[in-house]
Amino acid sequence: MMLRRRTFGFTLVETLVVVGIISIISAISLTSLASLSRNEALSANASALAARLRDARARTLASVGGMQYGVYIATTSITFFTGSSYDPSTSTNDVFALSRYVNASSSIQSVVFERVTGNSSASGTIEMFLLSDSAKKKTLTVQTSGLVNVQ
């Protein structure tokens, strides 16, 4: 008479299949999460630039400190400054570094707002784009009136 042994548990093959499936799902999820993170960084940086431009205009219109305010746009940072022109050595400059995934390209380097009217010293477009995919971008338009639009 032959005895049948009952075995409990999982075989090595079953365990490897499950580990393989989990690995594939994890890889897909992490790739999607990284892409989502970069897109979020682009949106956040574009919003930060728009907010700084609007803040500079509002402070100028309110004559805070009796000064003009402006924003300087570099490839990897934006700088909020006081005065009629950008001076990199001024200690009151507020520098905001862009995300390591994002760069800026602009037809204008600095925007200063006029007291009383709020008009901008320069008008044009500022493009913020992902380094990994330059087709993914946000475009900010600064109008002569000082208004800022984000697309």
XYZ file of C-alpha atoms in Angstrom:
151
model
C 0.000 0.000 0.000
C 1.393 3.324 -0.998
C 1.023 6.283 1.300
C 0.233 9.661 -0.160
C 2.044 12.539 1.378
C 0.137 15.761 1.629
C 2.241 18.829 1.181
C 1.242 22.230 2.327
C 2.624 25.553 1.140
C 3.755 26.994 -2.139
C 6.159 25.571 -4.641
C 9.226 27.482 -5.728
C 7.724 28.034 -9.183
C 4.549 29.578 -7.738
C 6.596 31.874 -5.519
C 8.789 33.001 -8.435
C 5.731 33.703 -10.607
C 4.162 35.862 -7.890
C 7.440 37.731 -7.269
C 7.784 38.312 -11.031
C 4.261 39.700 -11.337
C 4.771 42.005 -8.354
C 8.074 43.217 -9.843
C 6.466 44.050 -13.179
C 3.573 45.910 -11.542
C 6.005 47.825 -9.310
C 8.191 48.847 -12.262
C 5.192 50.145 -14.198
C 3.872 52.018 -11.153
C 7.224 53.635 -10.357
C 7.679 54.782 -13.956
C 4.223 56.365 -13.941
C 4.862 57.940 -10.561
C 8.153 59.476 -11.745
C 6.432 60.947 -14.803
C 3.636 62.318 -12.640
C 6.192 63.835 -10.273
C 7.978 65.634 -13.132
C 4.701 66.987 -14.527
C 3.741 68.214 -11.061
C 7.140 69.919 -10.716
C 6.542 71.716 -14.022
C 3.112 72.962 -12.935
C 4.378 74.003 -9.497
C 7.329 75.929 -10.946
C 5.139 77.715 -13.508
C 2.707 78.666 -10.734
C 5.582 79.898 -8.551
C 6.867 82.151 -11.332
C 3.384 83.522 -12.040
C 2.877 84.172 -8.310
C 6.182 86.049 -8.036
C 5.359 88.175 -11.076
C 1.918 89.006 -9.688
C 3.395 89.733 -6.249
C 5.980 92.089 -7.756
C 3.220 93.952 -9.601
C 0.997 94.130 -6.499
C 3.836 95.420 -4.297
C 4.760 98.035 -6.890
C 1.157 99.205 -7.217
C 0.862 99.390 -3.421
C 4.141 101.359 -3.312
C 5.518 99.071 -0.598
C 8.632 100.846 0.655
C 8.185 103.418 -2.100
C 9.989 101.029 -4.454
C 9.528 99.193 -7.718
C 9.685 95.407 -7.770
C 10.619 92.940 -10.454
C 11.486 89.382 -11.361
C 14.633 88.134 -13.092
C 14.289 84.904 -15.074
C 17.323 82.612 -15.473
C 17.451 79.112 -16.921
C 17.429 77.348 -13.546
C 16.083 80.002 -11.157
C 13.851 83.027 -10.750
C 14.741 86.009 -8.585
C 12.353 88.479 -6.963
C 14.141 91.826 -6.601
C 13.621 95.389 -5.411
C 14.465 98.420 -7.539
C 14.273 99.514 -11.143
C 16.801 96.940 -12.382
C 18.197 93.560 -11.395
C 21.477 93.557 -9.465
C 22.713 90.048 -8.582
C 24.796 91.356 -5.663
C 21.835 92.837 -3.777
C 21.276 91.015 -0.496
C 17.489 91.482 -0.560
C 17.083 89.373 -3.711
C 14.812 86.388 -3.153
C 16.084 83.521 -5.326
C 13.823 80.561 -6.097
C 15.611 77.572 -7.640
C 13.603 75.676 -10.220
C 13.145 71.943 -9.882
C 15.994 69.832 -11.227
C 13.535 68.520 -13.835
C 12.555 71.980 -15.135
C 14.278 74.763 -17.079
C 13.056 78.155 -18.234
C 13.526 79.864 -21.571
C 12.423 83.433 -22.038
C 12.300 86.209 -24.599
C 12.619 88.579 -21.622
C 15.191 88.336 -18.833
C 13.708 90.663 -16.271
C 10.366 92.300 -15.691
C 10.028 95.449 -13.582
C 6.657 97.007 -12.867
C 5.946 100.744 -12.986
C 4.543 102.484 -9.964
C 0.995 103.844 -10.253
C 0.153 102.008 -13.535
C 1.538 98.531 -12.865
C 2.690 98.297 -16.464
C 5.612 95.980 -17.113
C 8.969 97.107 -18.442
C 8.967 94.171 -20.836
C 6.375 91.943 -22.393
C 6.773 88.532 -23.936
C 6.658 84.846 -23.203
C 8.428 82.618 -20.736
C 8.469 78.892 -21.422
C 9.074 76.383 -18.672
C 9.721 72.857 -19.881
C 10.750 69.431 -18.666
C 14.373 68.541 -19.324
C 13.358 64.956 -20.091
C 10.654 66.009 -22.581
C 10.810 69.554 -23.940
C 7.411 69.056 -25.596
C 5.852 69.170 -22.125
C 5.853 72.835 -21.230
C 3.974 75.691 -19.626
C 3.924 79.097 -21.290
C 3.606 82.287 -19.268
C 2.714 85.465 -21.103
C 3.585 88.833 -19.579
C 1.561 91.630 -21.134
C 2.554 95.288 -21.324
C -0.258 96.019 -18.871
C 1.542 93.817 -16.327
C -0.977 90.997 -16.410
C 0.361 87.433 -16.406
C -1.309 84.446 -18.079
C -0.314 80.797 -17.708
C -1.111 78.240 -20.417
